[in-house]
C-alpha cells in the first residue's frame, strides 16, 4: 500500500481551508492513527461539495485503514475520475481490488498483446491531454498541406502528401479514443458495494426475489437510480436491483 499523499499543496491552499474546515482535522487524526475520525473529517469535506483528487485519495486511504473496503474503492475511483493518469491512485485502487471477494470471470479479460497495448495508450492520456495532442496533429497536417501547395518540387510534394496519411490515421485514433471517453463519462455510471453484502433482487422492492448477493468492494455498472433503489449490472450474469444505501456511485 503506497504512502498517503499528504501533499503540501493539498494542505496549504487557503481556498481549500475556507471550503473545508475539517481538512486539517482529518490530517491530524490520520497522523495520530485515528482513521475513523480522519475519514469522518474528510468525508465532511466531500459532503460539502469539495472535489479534489488528493482529497478522495486520502479519504480512500483512511477508509482502507479503517477496514471499510467498499468506501475505500469508491473514493479511489473518484480520485481517478479527476486524474486518470495518477499512478498512486491507480496503484492503491488495484491493491484494494485484490482484496475483494467477488471475482467475476470473463473471457474478454484474456490477455491480448495488441488490445492490451491499445488499452494502455487509451488510458495513459487524460481527455485534456488528448485534445491538445489532436490540436497539435491538426496544425501539423495544416502546415504540411500549405508546404505542399507552396512547394515547386514534385518529389517534395509527393513526400508531403504521403506523410499526411499516417498522421491523419493517428489523429483519427486519438479522436476515437477521446470520443469514447466522453461518451462513457456521459452514459456510464460506476457503482461500488459499500455494505458488507448487497442483495441483488429481481425488482426494486424487498418483496422481490433475491437473485444474487455481492460482497463489499464489488464494482458494478449503474443503469438507473429511482426511489431508493439502484438498477445494476455486472457482466452478463448479474442484472437486478440493490438498495441505494448499499451502493456508492462514482458518478
Short mmCIF file of C-alpha atoms in Angstrom, two decimals:
data_model
loop_
_atom_site.label_atom_id
_atom_site.label_comp_id
_atom_site.label_asym_id
_atom_site.label_seq_id
_atom_site.Cartn_x
_atom_site.Cartn_y
_atom_site.Cartn_z
CA UNK A 1 0.00 0.00 0.00
CA UNK A 2 1.63 3.24 -1.05
CA UNK A 3 2.03 6.09 1.40
CA UNK A 4 -0.74 8.63 1.86
CA UNK A 5 -0.39 11.71 -0.32
CA UNK A 6 -0.23 14.46 2.29
CA UNK A 7 0.62 16.99 -0.41
CA UNK A 8 1.75 20.44 0.68
CA UNK A 9 -0.50 21.99 -1.94
CA UNK A 10 -3.40 19.98 -0.58
CA UNK A 11 -2.97 21.28 2.96
CA UNK A 12 -1.60 24.74 2.36
CA UNK A 13 -4.11 26.14 -0.10
CA UNK A 14 -6.11 28.78 1.73
CA UNK A 15 -9.04 28.31 -0.60
CA UNK A 16 -9.26 24.66 0.39
CA UNK A 17 -9.20 25.57 4.06
CA UNK A 18 -12.03 28.03 3.60
CA UNK A 19 -14.23 25.49 1.83
CA UNK A 20 -13.41 22.62 4.17
CA UNK A 21 -12.87 23.48 7.83
CA UNK A 22 -12.20 19.85 8.79
CA UNK A 23 -9.39 19.32 6.26
CA UNK A 24 -6.61 19.81 8.80
CA UNK A 25 -8.57 17.92 11.45
CA UNK A 26 -8.59 14.88 9.20
CA UNK A 27 -4.85 15.16 8.53
CA UNK A 28 -4.07 15.36 12.26
CA UNK A 29 -6.33 12.39 13.00
CA UNK A 30 -4.73 10.29 10.26
CA UNK A 31 -1.22 11.03 11.54
CA UNK A 32 -2.37 10.04 15.02
CA UNK A 33 -3.68 6.72 13.71
CA UNK A 34 -7.33 7.62 14.28
CA UNK A 35 -8.52 6.56 10.83
CA UNK A 36 -12.21 6.65 11.73
CA UNK A 37 -12.04 10.33 12.72
CA UNK A 38 -9.87 11.13 9.69
CA UNK A 39 -12.43 9.55 7.38
CA UNK A 40 -15.28 11.43 9.07
CA UNK A 41 -13.45 14.76 8.77
CA UNK A 42 -12.55 14.31 5.11
CA UNK A 43 -15.97 12.88 4.28
CA UNK A 44 -17.44 16.08 5.67
CA UNK A 45 -15.42 18.00 3.07
CA UNK A 46 -16.81 15.79 0.29
CA UNK A 47 -20.36 16.12 1.60
CA UNK A 48 -19.97 19.90 1.47
CA UNK A 49 -19.16 19.75 -2.24
CA UNK A 50 -15.37 19.74 -2.06
CA UNK A 51 -13.94 17.97 -5.14
CA UNK A 52 -10.24 17.18 -5.31
CA UNK A 53 -8.31 14.11 -6.42
CA UNK A 54 -5.94 14.12 -3.44
CA UNK A 55 -8.84 14.50 -1.02
CA UNK A 56 -10.62 11.45 -2.47
CA UNK A 57 -7.32 9.55 -2.46
CA UNK A 58 -6.57 10.36 1.18
CA UNK A 59 -10.17 9.62 2.13
CA UNK A 60 -9.82 6.26 0.40
CA UNK A 61 -6.66 5.57 2.41
CA UNK A 62 -8.44 6.45 5.65
CA UNK A 63 -11.33 4.13 4.83
CA UNK A 64 -8.92 1.38 3.82
CA UNK A 65 -7.04 1.64 7.12
CA UNK A 66 -10.41 1.64 8.88
CA UNK A 67 -11.21 -1.68 7.15
CA UNK A 68 -14.05 -0.25 5.06
CA UNK A 69 -13.02 -1.65 1.72
CA UNK A 70 -16.06 -0.58 -0.31
CA UNK A 71 -15.76 3.09 0.64
CA UNK A 72 -12.01 2.94 0.00
CA UNK A 73 -12.50 1.65 -3.54
CA UNK A 74 -15.30 4.16 -4.13
CA UNK A 75 -13.03 7.09 -3.28
CA UNK A 76 -10.05 5.74 -5.21
CA UNK A 77 -12.33 5.54 -8.24
CA UNK A 78 -13.46 9.14 -7.67
CA UNK A 79 -9.84 10.24 -7.44
CA UNK A 80 -9.03 8.51 -10.74
CA UNK A 81 -12.00 10.15 -12.43
CA UNK A 82 -10.39 13.50 -11.68
CA UNK A 83 -6.85 12.40 -12.58
CA UNK A 84 -6.79 9.15 -14.63
CA UNK A 85 -3.01 9.30 -15.11
CA UNK A 86 -2.07 9.41 -11.41
CA UNK A 87 -0.06 6.24 -10.69
CA UNK A 88 -0.58 6.43 -6.90
CA UNK A 89 -4.36 6.48 -7.29
CA UNK A 90 -4.23 3.55 -9.68
CA UNK A 91 -1.85 1.53 -7.52
CA UNK A 92 -3.97 1.79 -4.38
CA UNK A 93 -7.16 1.04 -6.31
CA UNK A 94 -5.60 -2.09 -7.77
CA UNK A 95 -4.36 -3.16 -4.34
CA UNK A 96 -7.80 -2.64 -2.78
CA UNK A 97 -9.49 -4.51 -5.62
CA UNK A 98 -7.25 -7.52 -4.96
CA UNK A 99 -8.88 -7.84 -1.53
CA UNK A 100 -12.48 -8.07 -2.75
CA UNK A 101 -14.28 -11.43 -2.50
CA UNK A 102 -16.25 -11.39 -5.76
CA UNK A 103 -14.11 -12.44 -8.69
CA UNK A 104 -16.11 -12.19 -11.90
CA UNK A 105 -14.51 -14.19 -14.70
CA UNK A 106 -14.96 -13.02 -18.23
CA UNK A 107 -13.49 -14.43 -21.44
CA UNK A 108 -12.89 -10.88 -22.68
CA UNK A 109 -10.31 -10.40 -19.93
CA UNK A 110 -7.88 -12.81 -21.66
CA UNK A 111 -4.56 -11.19 -22.45
CA UNK A 112 -4.20 -9.93 -25.99
CA UNK A 113 -0.91 -8.05 -26.52
CA UNK A 114 -2.29 -5.73 -29.21
CA UNK A 115 -5.52 -4.93 -27.36
CA UNK A 116 -3.66 -4.59 -24.09
CA UNK A 117 -1.23 -2.08 -25.64
CA UNK A 118 -4.11 -0.10 -27.15
CA UNK A 119 -5.90 -0.15 -23.80
CA UNK A 120 -2.82 1.22 -22.03
CA UNK A 121 -2.41 4.02 -24.57
CA UNK A 122 -6.12 4.82 -24.31
CA UNK A 123 -5.85 5.31 -20.54
CA UNK A 124 -2.36 6.82 -20.45
CA UNK A 125 -3.55 10.28 -21.50
CA UNK A 126 -6.33 12.31 -19.97
CA UNK A 127 -9.06 13.79 -22.19
CA UNK A 128 -7.48 17.24 -21.89
CA UNK A 129 -4.06 15.93 -22.92
CA UNK A 130 -5.55 14.06 -25.86
CA UNK A 131 -7.37 17.16 -27.06
CA UNK A 132 -4.07 19.08 -27.03
CA UNK A 133 -2.42 16.24 -29.00
CA UNK A 134 -5.26 16.25 -31.53
CA UNK A 135 -4.93 20.01 -31.93
CA UNK A 136 -1.20 19.59 -32.50
CA UNK A 137 -1.76 16.96 -35.20
CA UNK A 138 -4.33 19.19 -36.91
CA UNK A 139 -1.79 22.01 -37.09
CA UNK A 140 0.90 19.63 -38.41
CA UNK A 141 -1.42 18.44 -41.18
CA UNK A 142 -2.35 22.05 -41.97
CA UNK A 143 1.30 23.13 -42.36
CA UNK A 144 2.14 20.03 -44.41
CA UNK A 145 -0.70 20.89 -46.79
CA UNK A 146 0.44 24.51 -47.01
CA UNK A 147 4.05 23.48 -47.74
CA UNK A 148 2.81 21.09 -50.41
CA UNK A 149 0.87 23.85 -52.15
CA UNK A 150 3.79 26.28 -51.99
CA UNK A 151 6.47 23.77 -52.99
CA UNK A 152 7.62 23.63 -56.59
CA UNK A 153 9.47 20.33 -56.18
CA UNK A 154 7.29 17.36 -57.36
CA UNK A 155 9.18 14.83 -55.19
CA UNK A 156 8.83 17.03 -52.13
CA UNK A 157 5.12 17.42 -52.88
CA UNK A 158 4.77 13.63 -53.00
CA UNK A 159 6.64 13.16 -49.72
CA UNK A 160 4.45 15.75 -48.02
CA UNK A 161 1.27 14.15 -49.38
CA UNK A 162 2.32 10.67 -48.24
CA UNK A 163 3.35 11.89 -44.77
CA UNK A 164 -0.15 13.26 -44.14
CA UNK A 165 -1.76 9.79 -44.16
CA UNK A 166 -0.04 8.25 -41.10
CA UNK A 167 -0.51 11.47 -39.15
CA UNK A 168 -4.18 11.57 -40.13
CA UNK A 169 -4.50 7.91 -39.03
CA UNK A 170 -3.02 8.65 -35.60
CA UNK A 171 -5.25 11.72 -35.37
CA UNK A 172 -8.29 9.55 -36.07
CA UNK A 173 -7.28 7.03 -33.41
CA UNK A 174 -6.88 9.75 -30.77
CA UNK A 175 -10.20 11.30 -31.82
CA UNK A 176 -11.97 7.94 -31.43
CA UNK A 177 -10.35 7.46 -28.02
CA UNK A 178 -11.47 10.89 -26.82
CA UNK A 179 -14.94 10.40 -28.25
CA UNK A 180 -15.32 7.09 -26.43
CA UNK A 181 -14.13 8.60 -23.14
CA UNK A 182 -16.57 11.50 -23.41
CA UNK A 183 -19.39 9.13 -24.36
CA UNK A 184 -18.60 6.86 -21.42
CA UNK A 185 -18.44 9.76 -18.98
CA UNK A 186 -21.89 10.90 -20.07
CA UNK A 187 -23.58 7.50 -20.27
CA UNK A 188 -21.77 5.12 -17.90
CA UNK A 189 -22.08 5.29 -14.12
CA UNK A 190 -19.95 3.14 -11.86
CA UNK A 191 -21.18 1.82 -8.54
CA UNK A 192 -19.35 0.14 -5.66
CA UNK A 193 -20.89 -2.07 -2.98
CA UNK A 194 -20.18 -0.21 0.27
CA UNK A 195 -22.14 -2.50 2.60
CA UNK A 196 -20.72 -5.81 3.85
CA UNK A 197 -23.08 -7.52 1.41
CA UNK A 198 -25.73 -6.31 -1.04
CA UNK A 199 -28.70 -8.38 -2.18
CA UNK A 200 -29.48 -8.11 -5.88
CA UNK A 201 -33.22 -8.54 -6.38
CA UNK A 202 -35.39 -9.05 -9.43
CA UNK A 203 -37.24 -5.77 -8.80
CA UNK A 204 -36.98 -2.54 -6.78
CA UNK A 205 -38.68 -3.96 -3.69
CA UNK A 206 -37.87 -6.04 -0.61
CA UNK A 207 -40.65 -8.39 -1.70
CA UNK A 208 -38.93 -9.27 -4.97
CA UNK A 209 -36.83 -12.39 -5.38
CA UNK A 210 -33.16 -12.27 -4.40
CA UNK A 211 -31.10 -13.23 -7.43
CA UNK A 212 -27.54 -12.71 -6.22
CA UNK A 213 -25.54 -11.38 -3.30
CA UNK A 214 -22.49 -9.20 -3.88
CA UNK A 215 -19.70 -8.58 -1.38
CA UNK A 216 -18.22 -5.29 -0.23
CA UNK A 217 -16.00 -3.58 -2.77
CA UNK A 218 -17.53 -5.20 -5.85
CA UNK A 219 -17.75 -2.72 -8.73
CA UNK A 220 -20.90 -2.68 -10.83
CA UNK A 221 -22.49 -0.69 -13.63
CA UNK A 222 -25.30 1.62 -12.52
CA UNK A 223 -28.11 1.74 -15.06
CA UNK A 224 -30.57 3.94 -13.16
CA UNK A 225 -31.50 5.23 -9.69
CA UNK A 226 -35.09 5.59 -8.51
CA UNK A 227 -37.00 5.59 -5.21
CA UNK A 228 -34.12 4.37 -3.09
CA UNK A 229 -33.13 1.56 -5.45
CA UNK A 230 -30.28 1.20 -7.96
CA UNK A 231 -30.64 -0.83 -11.15
CA UNK A 232 -27.24 -2.51 -11.54
CA UNK A 233 -25.49 -4.85 -13.92
CA UNK A 234 -22.32 -6.90 -13.66
CA UNK A 235 -21.23 -8.78 -16.74
CA UNK A 236 -23.79 -10.95 -18.49
CA UNK A 237 -24.98 -12.90 -15.44
CA UNK A 238 -25.97 -10.25 -12.90
CA UNK A 239 -28.74 -7.74 -13.65
CA UNK A 240 -31.06 -6.56 -10.89
CA UNK A 241 -31.72 -4.03 -8.16
CA UNK A 242 -29.88 -3.06 -4.97
CA UNK A 243 -30.69 -0.63 -2.19
CA UNK A 244 -29.13 2.78 -2.65
CA UNK A 245 -27.82 2.61 0.93
CA UNK A 246 -25.68 -0.38 -0.04
CA UNK A 247 -24.16 1.09 -3.20
CA UNK A 248 -21.93 4.11 -3.61
CA UNK A 249 -21.99 5.81 -7.02
CA UNK A 250 -18.81 7.23 -8.50
CA UNK A 251 -20.62 9.42 -11.00
#
